[in-house]
PDB file of C-alpha atoms in Angstrom:
ATOM      1  CA  MET A   1      17.909  27.433 -54.529  1.00  0.00           C
ATOM      2  CA  THR A   2      19.904  24.172 -53.662  1.00  0.00           C
ATOM      3  CA  VAL A   3      21.114  21.628 -56.173  1.00  0.00           C
ATOM      4  CA  TYR A   4      21.456  18.498 -54.954  1.00  0.00           C
ATOM      5  CA  GLY A   5      23.523  16.436 -57.182  1.00  0.00           C
ATOM      6  CA  SER A   6      21.625  15.569 -60.364  1.00  0.00           C
ATOM      7  CA  PHE A   7      18.916  15.632 -58.997  1.00  0.00           C
ATOM      8  CA  PRO A   8      15.900  15.458 -59.558  1.00  0.00           C
ATOM      9  CA  GLY A   9      17.450  12.390 -61.250  1.00  0.00           C
ATOM     10  CA  ALA A  10      14.132  11.179 -63.309  1.00  0.00           C
ATOM     11  CA  ARG A  11      12.844  13.668 -64.882  1.00  0.00           C
ATOM     12  CA  PRO A  12       9.614  12.475 -67.287  1.00  0.00           C
ATOM     13  CA  ARG A  13       8.839  16.102 -69.095  1.00  0.00           C
ATOM     14  CA  ARG A  14      11.362  15.014 -70.909  1.00  0.00           C
ATOM     15  CA  LEU A  15       8.543  12.658 -72.488  1.00  0.00           C
ATOM     16  CA  ARG A  16       7.047  15.518 -72.629  1.00  0.00           C
ATOM     17  CA  THR A  17       8.858  18.457 -74.560  1.00  0.00           C
ATOM     18  CA  THR A  18       7.651  18.646 -77.766  1.00  0.00           C
ATOM     19  CA  PRO A  19       4.426  17.335 -79.939  1.00  0.00           C
ATOM     20  CA  ALA A  20       7.182  14.678 -82.435  1.00  0.00           C
ATOM     21  CA  MET A  21       8.604  13.266 -79.191  1.00  0.00           C
ATOM     22  CA  ARG A  22       3.915  13.115 -77.564  1.00  0.00           C
ATOM     23  CA  ARG A  23       3.954  10.907 -80.599  1.00  0.00           C
ATOM     24  CA  MET A  24       6.261   9.283 -80.049  1.00  0.00           C
ATOM     25  CA  VAL A  25       6.691   7.860 -76.820  1.00  0.00           C
ATOM     26  CA  ALA A  26       2.220   7.436 -77.172  1.00  0.00           C
ATOM     27  CA  GLU A  27       1.520   4.676 -75.593  1.00  0.00           C
ATOM     28  CA  THR A  28      -2.476   4.525 -76.936  1.00  0.00           C
ATOM     29  CA  ARG A  29      -2.547   4.824 -80.461  1.00  0.00           C
ATOM     30  CA  LEU A  30      -6.071   5.841 -82.312  1.00  0.00           C
ATOM     31  CA  HIS A  31      -6.495   3.794 -85.884  1.00  0.00           C
ATOM     32  CA  PRO A  32      -9.535   3.930 -88.697  1.00  0.00           C
ATOM     33  CA  ALA A  33      -9.680   0.418 -88.555  1.00  0.00           C
ATOM     34  CA  ASP A  34     -10.773   0.503 -84.454  1.00  0.00           C
ATOM     35  CA  LEU A  35     -13.711   2.149 -85.111  1.00  0.00           C
ATOM     36  CA  ILE A  36     -17.192   1.345 -86.667  1.00  0.00           C
ATOM     37  CA  LEU A  37     -19.949   3.468 -87.065  1.00  0.00           C
ATOM     38  CA  PRO A  38     -23.496   2.514 -85.683  1.00  0.00           C
ATOM     39  CA  ALA A  39     -26.417   4.098 -88.914  1.00  0.00           C
ATOM     40  CA  PHE A  40     -29.812   4.404 -88.238  1.00  0.00           C
ATOM     41  CA  VAL A  41     -31.577   4.025 -91.952  1.00  0.00           C
ATOM     42  CA  ARG A  42     -35.820   4.797 -92.122  1.00  0.00           C
ATOM     43  CA  GLU A  43     -38.079   2.885 -93.776  1.00  0.00           C
ATOM     44  CA  GLY A  44     -40.348   5.377 -96.121  1.00  0.00           C
ATOM     45  CA  ILE A  45     -38.452   8.780 -96.698  1.00  0.00           C
ATOM     46  CA  ALA A  46     -36.249  10.025 -99.285  1.00  0.00           C
ATOM     47  CA  GLU A  47     -33.374  12.408 -97.267  1.00  0.00           C
ATOM     48  CA  PRO A  48     -32.364  11.890 -94.270  1.00  0.00           C
ATOM     49  CA  VAL A  49     -34.010  13.081 -91.364  1.00  0.00           C
ATOM     50  CA  PRO A  50     -32.158  14.636 -88.377  1.00  0.00           C
ATOM     51  CA  ILE A  51     -32.426  13.296 -85.088  1.00  0.00           C
ATOM     52  CA  GLN A  52     -32.278  16.314 -82.989  1.00  0.00           C
ATOM     53  CA  ALA A  53     -31.145  14.691 -80.022  1.00  0.00           C
ATOM     54  CA  MET A  54     -27.974  14.096 -81.407  1.00  0.00           C
ATOM     55  CA  PRO A  55     -26.794  16.841 -83.670  1.00  0.00           C
ATOM     56  CA  GLY A  56     -25.015  15.534 -86.918  1.00  0.00           C
ATOM     57  CA  VAL A  57     -26.767  12.347 -86.981  1.00  0.00           C
ATOM     58  CA  VAL A  58     -29.557  11.503 -89.239  1.00  0.00           C
ATOM     59  CA  GLN A  59     -31.932   8.631 -89.983  1.00  0.00           C
ATOM     60  CA  HIS A  60     -30.356   7.927 -93.369  1.00  0.00           C
ATOM     61  CA  SER A  61     -32.867   7.044 -96.675  1.00  0.00           C
ATOM     62  CA  LEU A  62     -31.016   4.081 -98.398  1.00  0.00           C
ATOM     63  CA  GLY A  63     -29.553   6.729-100.316  1.00  0.00           C
ATOM     64  CA  THR A  64     -27.373   8.382 -98.171  1.00  0.00           C
ATOM     65  CA  LEU A  65     -26.552   5.414 -96.057  1.00  0.00           C
ATOM     66  CA  ARG A  66     -25.199   4.223 -99.352  1.00  0.00           C
ATOM     67  CA  LYS A  67     -22.615   7.571 -99.566  1.00  0.00           C
ATOM     68  CA  ALA A  68     -22.445   7.324 -95.448  1.00  0.00           C
ATOM     69  CA  ALA A  69     -20.831   3.098 -96.312  1.00  0.00           C
ATOM     70  CA  VAL A  70     -18.992   4.543 -99.261  1.00  0.00           C
ATOM     71  CA  GLU A  71     -17.180   7.332 -97.149  1.00  0.00           C
ATOM     72  CA  ALA A  72     -16.495   5.489 -93.964  1.00  0.00           C
ATOM     73  CA  VAL A  73     -14.928   2.756 -96.646  1.00  0.00           C
ATOM     74  CA  SER A  74     -12.487   5.345 -98.537  1.00  0.00           C
ATOM     75  CA  ALA A  75     -11.733   6.729 -94.540  1.00  0.00           C
ATOM     76  CA  GLY A  76     -10.822   3.577 -93.444  1.00  0.00           C
ATOM     77  CA  VAL A  77     -12.854   3.310 -90.533  1.00  0.00           C
ATOM     78  CA  ALA A  78     -13.629  -1.055 -90.046  1.00  0.00           C
ATOM     79  CA  GLY A  79     -16.923  -1.162 -89.772  1.00  0.00           C
ATOM     80  CA  ILE A  80     -20.851  -0.097 -90.673  1.00  0.00           C
ATOM     81  CA  MET A  81     -23.331  -1.310 -87.474  1.00  0.00           C
ATOM     82  CA  LEU A  82     -26.727  -0.667 -88.884  1.00  0.00           C
ATOM     83  CA  PHE A  83     -30.270  -0.687 -87.446  1.00  0.00           C
ATOM     84  CA  GLY A  84     -34.233  -0.320 -88.829  1.00  0.00           C
ATOM     85  CA  VAL A  85     -36.115   2.243 -88.516  1.00  0.00           C
ATOM     86  CA  PRO A  86     -39.756   1.006 -89.616  1.00  0.00           C
ATOM     87  CA  GLU A  87     -42.976   2.622 -90.418  1.00  0.00           C
ATOM     88  CA  ASP A  88     -44.911   2.609 -87.484  1.00  0.00           C
ATOM     89  CA  GLU A  89     -48.254   1.119 -88.818  1.00  0.00           C
ATOM     90  CA  LYS A  90     -45.345  -2.031 -89.219  1.00  0.00           C
ATOM     91  CA  LYS A  91     -45.118  -2.531 -86.158  1.00  0.00           C
ATOM     92  CA  ASP A  92     -46.785  -4.912 -83.701  1.00  0.00           C
ATOM     93  CA  ALA A  93     -46.107  -7.094 -80.746  1.00  0.00           C
ATOM     94  CA  ALA A  94     -44.492  -9.815 -82.455  1.00  0.00           C
ATOM     95  CA  GLY A  95     -41.694  -7.443 -84.096  1.00  0.00           C
ATOM     96  CA  THR A  96     -42.691  -8.660 -87.134  1.00  0.00           C
ATOM     97  CA  ALA A  97     -41.406  -6.504 -89.251  1.00  0.00           C
ATOM     98  CA  GLY A  98     -37.696  -7.793 -88.267  1.00  0.00           C
ATOM     99  CA  THR A  99     -37.934 -11.236 -90.076  1.00  0.00           C
ATOM    100  CA  ASP A 100     -39.668  -9.809 -93.668  1.00  0.00           C
ATOM    101  CA  PRO A 101     -36.993 -11.003 -96.018  1.00  0.00           C
ATOM    102  CA  ASP A 102     -38.662  -7.451 -97.266  1.00  0.00           C
ATOM    103  CA  GLY A 103     -38.543  -5.714 -94.179  1.00  0.00           C
ATOM    104  CA  ILE A 104     -36.484  -2.118 -93.968  1.00  0.00           C
ATOM    105  CA  LEU A 105     -33.400  -3.997 -91.792  1.00  0.00           C
ATOM    106  CA  GLN A 106     -32.276  -6.509 -94.432  1.00  0.00           C
ATOM    107  CA  VAL A 107     -33.228  -4.277 -97.742  1.00  0.00           C
ATOM    108  CA  ALA A 108     -30.018  -1.612 -95.607  1.00  0.00           C
ATOM    109  CA  ILE A 109     -27.912  -4.346 -95.805  1.00  0.00           C
ATOM    110  CA  ARG A 110     -28.245  -5.544 -99.262  1.00  0.00           C
ATOM    111  CA  ALA A 111     -27.607  -1.857-100.110  1.00  0.00           C
ATOM    112  CA  VAL A 112     -24.500  -0.939 -98.196  1.00  0.00           C
ATOM    113  CA  LYS A 113     -23.870  -4.809 -99.440  1.00  0.00           C
ATOM    114  CA  GLU A 114     -24.207  -3.784-103.179  1.00  0.00           C
ATOM    115  CA  GLU A 115     -22.268  -0.373-102.631  1.00  0.00           C
ATOM    116  CA  VAL A 116     -19.599  -1.663-100.703  1.00  0.00           C
ATOM    117  CA  GLY A 117     -19.406  -5.190-101.022  1.00  0.00           C
ATOM    118  CA  ASP A 118     -16.584  -6.541 -98.242  1.00  0.00           C
ATOM    119  CA  GLU A 119     -14.750  -3.505 -98.070  1.00  0.00           C
ATOM    120  CA  LEU A 120     -16.310  -2.441 -95.311  1.00  0.00           C
ATOM    121  CA  VAL A 121     -17.158  -4.973 -92.450  1.00  0.00           C
ATOM    122  CA  ILE A 122     -21.404  -4.561 -92.622  1.00  0.00           C
ATOM    123  CA  MET A 123     -22.907  -5.624 -89.149  1.00  0.00           C
ATOM    124  CA  SER A 124     -26.586  -5.801 -88.116  1.00  0.00           C
ATOM    125  CA  ASP A 125     -28.638  -5.496 -85.179  1.00  0.00           C
ATOM    126  CA  LEU A 126     -30.324  -8.141 -83.745  1.00  0.00           C
ATOM    127  CA  CYS A 127     -33.285  -7.258 -81.939  1.00  0.00           C
ATOM    128  CA  LEU A 128     -36.942  -7.149 -81.665  1.00  0.00           C
ATOM    129  CA  ASP A 129     -37.136  -3.304 -79.756  1.00  0.00           C
ATOM    130  CA  GLU A 130     -37.295  -1.255 -83.065  1.00  0.00           C
ATOM    131  CA  TYR A 131     -40.010  -3.399 -84.521  1.00  0.00           C
ATOM    132  CA  THR A 132     -42.220  -4.244 -81.346  1.00  0.00           C
ATOM    133  CA  ASP A 133     -45.821  -2.081 -80.854  1.00  0.00           C
ATOM    134  CA  HIS A 134     -44.724  -2.296 -77.376  1.00  0.00           C
ATOM    135  CA  GLY A 135     -40.496  -1.064 -77.538  1.00  0.00           C
ATOM    136  CA  HIS A 136     -39.107  -4.042 -75.814  1.00  0.00           C
ATOM    137  CA  CYS A 137     -36.331  -6.525 -76.713  1.00  0.00           C
ATOM    138  CA  GLY A 138     -38.611  -9.912 -76.883  1.00  0.00           C
ATOM    139  CA  VAL A 139     -41.718 -10.909 -76.887  1.00  0.00           C
ATOM    140  CA  LEU A 140     -44.069 -10.764 -74.227  1.00  0.00           C
ATOM    141  CA  ASP A 141     -46.558 -13.443 -72.897  1.00  0.00           C
ATOM    142  CA  GLU A 142     -50.083 -12.734 -70.837  1.00  0.00           C
ATOM    143  CA  ASP A 143     -48.470 -10.670 -68.118  1.00  0.00           C
ATOM    144  CA  GLY A 144     -46.816  -8.406 -70.198  1.00  0.00           C
ATOM    145  CA  ARG A 145     -42.791  -9.895 -69.662  1.00  0.00           C
ATOM    146  CA  VAL A 146     -40.501 -10.395 -71.841  1.00  0.00           C
ATOM    147  CA  ASP A 147     -40.840 -14.052 -72.656  1.00  0.00           C
ATOM    148  CA  ASN A 148     -37.254 -15.074 -72.744  1.00  0.00           C
ATOM    149  CA  ASP A 149     -37.547 -18.540 -74.323  1.00  0.00           C
ATOM    150  CA  ALA A 150     -39.838 -17.104 -76.935  1.00  0.00           C
ATOM    151  CA  THR A 151     -37.939 -14.181 -77.997  1.00  0.00           C
ATOM    152  CA  LEU A 152     -34.995 -17.076 -78.299  1.00  0.00           C
ATOM    153  CA  GLU A 153     -37.127 -18.333 -81.320  1.00  0.00           C
ATOM    154  CA  ARG A 154     -37.958 -14.562 -83.189  1.00  0.00           C
ATOM    155  CA  TYR A 155     -33.938 -13.790 -82.424  1.00  0.00           C
ATOM    156  CA  ALA A 156     -33.629 -17.358 -84.653  1.00  0.00           C
ATOM    157  CA  GLU A 157     -35.755 -16.247 -87.629  1.00  0.00           C
ATOM    158  CA  MET A 158     -33.507 -12.481 -87.125  1.00  0.00           C
ATOM    159  CA  ALA A 159     -30.251 -13.775 -87.232  1.00  0.00           C
ATOM    160  CA  GLN A 160     -31.021 -16.720 -90.273  1.00  0.00           C
ATOM    161  CA  VAL A 161     -33.085 -13.854 -92.917  1.00  0.00           C
ATOM    162  CA  GLN A 162     -30.306 -10.937 -92.045  1.00  0.00           C
ATOM    163  CA  ALA A 163     -27.247 -13.115 -92.897  1.00  0.00           C
ATOM    164  CA  ASP A 164     -29.731 -13.914 -96.003  1.00  0.00           C
ATOM    165  CA  ALA A 165     -29.163 -10.295 -96.583  1.00  0.00           C
ATOM    166  CA  GLY A 166     -25.759 -10.940 -96.894  1.00  0.00           C
ATOM    167  CA  VAL A 167     -24.799  -9.892 -93.485  1.00  0.00           C
ATOM    168  CA  HIS A 168     -21.074 -10.471 -92.155  1.00  0.00           C
ATOM    169  CA  VAL A 169     -21.061 -10.123 -88.578  1.00  0.00           C
ATOM    170  CA  VAL A 170     -25.325 -10.047 -86.355  1.00  0.00           C
ATOM    171  CA  GLY A 171     -25.810  -8.207 -82.912  1.00  0.00           C
ATOM    172  CA  PRO A 172     -27.657  -9.776 -80.654  1.00  0.00           C
ATOM    173  CA  SER A 173     -28.412  -6.958 -78.131  1.00  0.00           C
ATOM    174  CA  GLY A 174     -31.343  -7.857 -76.170  1.00  0.00           C
ATOM    175  CA  MET A 175     -29.617  -9.483 -73.040  1.00  0.00           C
ATOM    176  CA  MET A 176     -31.909 -12.421 -73.334  1.00  0.00           C
ATOM    177  CA  ASP A 177     -30.372 -15.601 -71.881  1.00  0.00           C
ATOM    178  CA  GLY A 178     -28.852 -18.448 -73.868  1.00  0.00           C
ATOM    179  CA  GLN A 179     -29.069 -15.774 -77.292  1.00  0.00           C
ATOM    180  CA  VAL A 180     -25.855 -16.168 -78.707  1.00  0.00           C
ATOM    181  CA  GLY A 181     -25.838 -20.572 -78.694  1.00  0.00           C
ATOM    182  CA  VAL A 182     -29.596 -20.201 -80.473  1.00  0.00           C
ATOM    183  CA  ILE A 183     -28.500 -17.766 -82.758  1.00  0.00           C
ATOM    184  CA  ARG A 184     -25.104 -19.932 -83.419  1.00  0.00           C
ATOM    185  CA  ASP A 185     -27.692 -23.203 -83.876  1.00  0.00           C
ATOM    186  CA  ALA A 186     -29.235 -20.503 -86.332  1.00  0.00           C
ATOM    187  CA  LEU A 187     -27.304 -19.574 -88.714  1.00  0.00           C
ATOM    188  CA  ASP A 188     -25.260 -23.220 -88.419  1.00  0.00           C
ATOM    189  CA  GLN A 189     -28.107 -24.144 -89.481  1.00  0.00           C
ATOM    190  CA  THR A 190     -28.782 -22.402 -92.303  1.00  0.00           C
ATOM    191  CA  GLY A 191     -25.928 -22.634 -93.623  1.00  0.00           C
ATOM    192  CA  HIS A 192     -23.766 -19.410 -92.754  1.00  0.00           C
ATOM    193  CA  GLU A 193     -21.119 -20.804 -90.985  1.00  0.00           C
ATOM    194  CA  ASP A 194     -18.592 -18.090 -91.551  1.00  0.00           C
ATOM    195  CA  VAL A 195     -21.302 -14.894 -90.047  1.00  0.00           C
ATOM    196  CA  SER A 196     -19.318 -14.126 -86.733  1.00  0.00           C
ATOM    197  CA  ILE A 197     -21.823 -13.402 -83.684  1.00  0.00           C
ATOM    198  CA  LEU A 198     -20.737  -9.667 -81.891  1.00  0.00           C
ATOM    199  CA  ALA A 199     -22.278 -10.137 -78.636  1.00  0.00           C
ATOM    200  CA  TYR A 200     -24.017  -7.312 -76.971  1.00  0.00           C
ATOM    201  CA  THR A 201     -22.341  -8.974 -73.195  1.00  0.00           C
ATOM    202  CA  ALA A 202     -22.115  -6.623 -70.664  1.00  0.00           C
ATOM    203  CA  LYS A 203     -24.696  -4.335 -71.358  1.00  0.00           C
ATOM    204  CA  TYR A 204     -26.136  -1.894 -68.735  1.00  0.00           C
ATOM    205  CA  SER A 205     -29.706  -0.289 -67.998  1.00  0.00           C
ATOM    206  CA  SER A 206     -28.564   3.015 -68.519  1.00  0.00           C
ATOM    207  CA  ALA A 207     -29.718   6.325 -68.427  1.00  0.00           C
ATOM    208  CA  PHE A 208     -27.667   7.234 -71.600  1.00  0.00           C
ATOM    209  CA  TYR A 209     -30.037   5.669 -73.817  1.00  0.00           C
ATOM    210  CA  GLY A 210     -32.380   8.207 -74.492  1.00  0.00           C
ATOM    211  CA  PRO A 211     -31.136   9.779 -77.661  1.00  0.00           C
ATOM    212  CA  PHE A 212     -31.062   6.557 -79.497  1.00  0.00           C
ATOM    213  CA  ARG A 213     -35.237   6.265 -78.585  1.00  0.00           C
ATOM    214  CA  GLU A 214     -35.214   8.808 -80.740  1.00  0.00           C
ATOM    215  CA  ALA A 215     -33.333   7.388 -82.878  1.00  0.00           C
ATOM    216  CA  VAL A 216     -35.136   4.728 -84.482  1.00  0.00           C
ATOM    217  CA  GLY A 217     -38.378   6.025 -82.732  1.00  0.00           C
ATOM    218  CA  SER A 218     -38.966   3.710 -80.102  1.00  0.00           C
ATOM    219  CA  SER A 219     -42.484   2.964 -78.226  1.00  0.00           C
ATOM    220  CA  LEU A 220     -40.808   1.859 -75.142  1.00  0.00           C
ATOM    221  CA  ARG A 221     -42.958   1.605 -72.272  1.00  0.00           C
ATOM    222  CA  GLY A 222     -41.547   1.116 -69.486  1.00  0.00           C
ATOM    223  CA  ASP A 223     -38.072   0.442 -69.100  1.00  0.00           C
ATOM    224  CA  ARG A 224     -35.777  -2.925 -69.740  1.00  0.00           C
ATOM    225  CA  LYS A 225     -33.876  -3.204 -66.164  1.00  0.00           C
ATOM    226  CA  THR A 226     -35.811  -6.839 -65.883  1.00  0.00           C
ATOM    227  CA  TYR A 227     -32.466  -8.473 -68.738  1.00  0.00           C
ATOM    228  CA  GLN A 228     -30.596  -5.928 -69.176  1.00  0.00           C
ATOM    229  CA  GLN A 229     -27.434  -5.445 -66.593  1.00  0.00           C
ATOM    230  CA  ASP A 230     -27.798  -3.462 -63.608  1.00  0.00           C
ATOM    231  CA  PRO A 231     -25.191  -0.536 -63.169  1.00  0.00           C
ATOM    232  CA  ALA A 232     -24.168  -1.564 -59.366  1.00  0.00           C
ATOM    233  CA  ASN A 233     -22.668  -5.253 -61.016  1.00  0.00           C
ATOM    234  CA  THR A 234     -19.197  -6.397 -61.907  1.00  0.00           C
ATOM    235  CA  ARG A 235     -19.665 -10.140 -61.246  1.00  0.00           C
ATOM    236  CA  GLU A 236     -22.643 -10.218 -63.382  1.00  0.00           C
ATOM    237  CA  SER A 237     -20.858  -9.655 -66.433  1.00  0.00           C
ATOM    238  CA  MET A 238     -17.669 -11.839 -65.862  1.00  0.00           C
ATOM    239  CA  ARG A 239     -20.857 -14.109 -65.612  1.00  0.00           C
ATOM    240  CA  GLU A 240     -22.445 -12.996 -68.853  1.00  0.00           C
ATOM    241  CA  LEU A 241     -19.161 -13.398 -70.537  1.00  0.00           C
ATOM    242  CA  ALA A 242     -18.245 -16.332 -69.836  1.00  0.00           C
ATOM    243  CA  LEU A 243     -21.905 -17.746 -71.110  1.00  0.00           C
ATOM    244  CA  ASP A 244     -21.429 -15.799 -73.889  1.00  0.00           C
ATOM    245  CA  LEU A 245     -17.735 -17.597 -74.832  1.00  0.00           C
ATOM    246  CA  ASP A 246     -19.391 -21.096 -73.783  1.00  0.00           C
ATOM    247  CA  GLU A 247     -22.083 -20.101 -76.707  1.00  0.00           C
ATOM    248  CA  GLY A 248     -19.631 -19.410 -79.532  1.00  0.00           C
ATOM    249  CA  ALA A 249     -19.954 -15.631 -79.421  1.00  0.00           C
ATOM    250  CA  ASP A 250     -16.640 -14.633 -81.796  1.00  0.00           C
ATOM    251  CA  MET A 251     -16.639 -11.361 -79.989  1.00  0.00           C
ATOM    252  CA  VAL A 252     -18.177  -9.411 -77.506  1.00  0.00           C
ATOM    253  CA  MET A 253     -19.238  -6.370 -76.862  1.00  0.00           C
ATOM    254  CA  VAL A 254     -19.237  -3.862 -72.872  1.00  0.00           C
ATOM    255  CA  LYS A 255     -22.630  -0.745 -73.268  1.00  0.00           C
ATOM    256  CA  PRO A 256     -22.829   2.114 -72.729  1.00  0.00           C
ATOM    257  CA  ALA A 257     -18.173   2.301 -73.283  1.00  0.00           C
ATOM    258  CA  GLY A 258     -17.891   5.941 -71.217  1.00  0.00           C
ATOM    259  CA  PRO A 259     -19.244   4.759 -67.919  1.00  0.00           C
ATOM    260  CA  TYR A 260     -18.057   1.620 -68.064  1.00  0.00           C
ATOM    261  CA  LEU A 261     -14.968   1.570 -68.568  1.00  0.00           C
ATOM    262  CA  ASP A 262     -14.211  -0.339 -65.844  1.00  0.00           C
ATOM    263  CA  ILE A 263     -15.722  -3.798 -66.612  1.00  0.00           C
ATOM    264  CA  LEU A 264     -14.299  -3.109 -70.010  1.00  0.00           C
ATOM    265  CA  ALA A 265     -10.322  -3.904 -68.511  1.00  0.00           C
ATOM    266  CA  LYS A 266     -12.256  -6.299 -66.842  1.00  0.00           C
ATOM    267  CA  VAL A 267     -13.422  -8.459 -69.966  1.00  0.00           C
ATOM    268  CA  ALA A 268     -10.288  -7.473 -72.059  1.00  0.00           C
ATOM    269  CA  ALA A 269      -7.580  -8.714 -69.718  1.00  0.00           C
ATOM    270  CA  SER A 270      -9.289 -11.981 -69.001  1.00  0.00           C
ATOM    271  CA  VAL A 271     -10.450 -13.139 -72.484  1.00  0.00           C
ATOM    272  CA  ASP A 272      -8.801 -13.804 -76.251  1.00  0.00           C
ATOM    273  CA  VAL A 273     -11.138 -12.400 -78.171  1.00  0.00           C
ATOM    274  CA  PRO A 274     -11.704  -9.431 -79.736  1.00  0.00           C
ATOM    275  CA  VAL A 275     -13.148  -6.780 -76.587  1.00  0.00           C
ATOM    276  CA  ALA A 276     -16.149  -3.655 -78.403  1.00  0.00           C
ATOM    277  CA  ALA A 277     -16.865  -0.874 -76.442  1.00  0.00           C
ATOM    278  CA  TYR A 278     -20.181   1.099 -77.793  1.00  0.00           C
ATOM    279  CA  GLN A 279     -20.051   4.644 -77.640  1.00  0.00           C
ATOM    280  CA  ILE A 280     -23.630   5.745 -77.047  1.00  0.00           C
ATOM    281  CA  SER A 281     -25.785   8.202 -77.550  1.00  0.00           C
ATOM    282  CA  GLY A 282     -26.127   9.485 -75.130  1.00  0.00           C
ATOM    283  CA  GLU A 283     -22.231   9.542 -74.083  1.00  0.00           C
ATOM    284  CA  TYR A 284     -21.747  11.856 -78.005  1.00  0.00           C
ATOM    285  CA  ALA A 285     -25.011  14.187 -77.110  1.00  0.00           C
ATOM    286  CA  MET A 286     -23.061  15.415 -73.892  1.00  0.00           C
ATOM    287  CA  ILE A 287     -20.326  15.836 -75.765  1.00  0.00           C
ATOM    288  CA  GLU A 288     -21.812  17.643 -78.620  1.00  0.00           C
ATOM    289  CA  ALA A 289     -24.111  19.786 -75.999  1.00  0.00           C
ATOM    290  CA  ALA A 290     -21.245  21.138 -73.852  1.00  0.00           C
ATOM    291  CA  ALA A 291     -19.095  21.799 -77.055  1.00  0.00           C
ATOM    292  CA  GLU A 292     -21.897  23.706 -78.567  1.00  0.00           C
ATOM    293  CA  LYS A 293     -22.242  26.085 -75.050  1.00  0.00           C
ATOM    294  CA  GLY A 294     -17.906  26.285 -75.547  1.00  0.00           C
ATOM    295  CA  TRP A 295     -18.068  24.654 -72.547  1.00  0.00           C
ATOM    296  CA  ILE A 296     -15.209  22.176 -73.887  1.00  0.00           C
ATOM    297  CA  GLU A 297     -13.054  21.864 -76.304  1.00  0.00           C
ATOM    298  CA  ARG A 298     -15.273  19.508 -78.497  1.00  0.00           C
ATOM    299  CA  ASP A 299     -12.367  17.669 -80.843  1.00  0.00           C
ATOM    300  CA  ARG A 300     -10.605  17.073 -78.101  1.00  0.00           C
ATOM    301  CA  ALA A 301     -12.909  15.349 -75.847  1.00  0.00           C
ATOM    302  CA  ILE A 302     -13.709  13.520 -78.874  1.00  0.00           C
ATOM    303  CA  LEU A 303     -10.637  11.555 -79.049  1.00  0.00           C
ATOM    304  CA  GLU A 304      -9.903  12.027 -75.708  1.00  0.00           C
ATOM    305  CA  THR A 305     -12.944   9.905 -74.679  1.00  0.00           C
ATOM    306  CA  LEU A 306     -11.627   7.720 -77.428  1.00  0.00           C
ATOM    307  CA  THR A 307      -8.315   7.291 -76.769  1.00  0.00           C
ATOM    308  CA  GLY A 308      -9.278   6.412 -73.024  1.00  0.00           C
ATOM    309  CA  ILE A 309     -12.100   4.066 -74.092  1.00  0.00           C
ATOM    310  CA  LYS A 310      -9.082   2.702 -76.184  1.00  0.00           C
ATOM    311  CA  ARG A 311      -6.563   2.744 -73.388  1.00  0.00           C
ATOM    312  CA  ALA A 312      -8.754   0.415 -70.983  1.00  0.00           C
ATOM    313  CA  GLY A 313      -9.047  -2.306 -73.436  1.00  0.00           C
ATOM    314  CA  ALA A 314     -11.148  -2.251 -76.695  1.00  0.00           C
ATOM    315  CA  HIS A 315      -9.864  -3.869 -79.630  1.00  0.00           C
ATOM    316  CA  MET A 316     -12.902  -2.019 -81.506  1.00  0.00           C
ATOM    317  CA  ILE A 317     -15.325   1.096 -80.550  1.00  0.00           C
ATOM    318  CA  LEU A 318     -18.708   1.956 -81.871  1.00  0.00           C
ATOM    319  CA  THR A 319     -19.364   5.724 -82.002  1.00  0.00           C
ATOM    320  CA  TYR A 320     -20.877   8.169 -84.444  1.00  0.00           C
ATOM    321  CA  TRP A 321     -18.272  10.011 -84.787  1.00  0.00           C
ATOM    322  CA  ALA A 322     -16.564   7.316 -86.677  1.00  0.00           C
ATOM    323  CA  THR A 323     -15.877   8.467 -90.369  1.00  0.00           C
ATOM    324  CA  GLU A 324     -15.147  11.673 -88.991  1.00  0.00           C
ATOM    325  CA  VAL A 325     -12.507  10.960 -86.538  1.00  0.00           C
ATOM    326  CA  ALA A 326     -10.900   8.524 -89.226  1.00  0.00           C
ATOM    327  CA  LYS A 327     -10.430  10.940 -91.740  1.00  0.00           C
ATOM    328  CA  GLY A 328      -8.504  13.077 -89.286  1.00  0.00           C
ATOM    329  CA  LEU A 329      -6.645  10.579 -88.247  1.00  0.00           C
TER     330      LEU A 329
END
């Protein structure tokens, strides 16, 4: 082989030669404080109930939820996002269990607050879908459609009872127009000015939510395409972003994460508030299922997906692997 001078002069492989070298020049680093643990707590159980479509994830009892919160703190996880799973007989058309001060989510917030105080950022899902007998994220009108403005009134009530229970951050996930502004007003008018809002700004109508519906015991009939975003659209997300920020969102989110990294990158490049991404149940289930089959390397796949989400611009990542990953970082 003929060598021409020092050709090739540029050798990027020099910076990949050893693990220590690769670690030193890494451009994106995961940290436990980047991670938020979503957790389900089910009313009326004494022991955790495994979620079949999400191996390793459970519907917690209040006791095991407390333990999960302590474990998350010990691992350095930043926050916990709580989802309540009420008893079926408590579901109704208005989702009244969601605004009952003694409803399962409010009880769970108080339990976690009592257990870990301010060592973990306690977040709550602010939505009606877990509590309605029809499974939609709002109340229905006489034609069976989700009534946006009537739902906003319910969200205002939810914000107040969750804040009264001690939550640090509410996460309105229903994709109702004007939800952030109404919730901000409700919090401020009830003396909860310090409670933050994590806006579900770009929440797409996704095929990857399936396992989550098992996790929360969803009663959904039909779909949510009239209020969640069309996967084909980008500009729509940027409009939602502008509206949420104008209404007072403290943080914004893209959900799902993996299939929408382009949206995440656009959002992150456009704002000066923290940006979250939710690695959802279907993303989790696919990796766990493929790993169980021996088709992929589980641990590498988990870290690769999380690194990709952070590289795209997420400051915070909601992932069911939060505590596990944080322990290994």
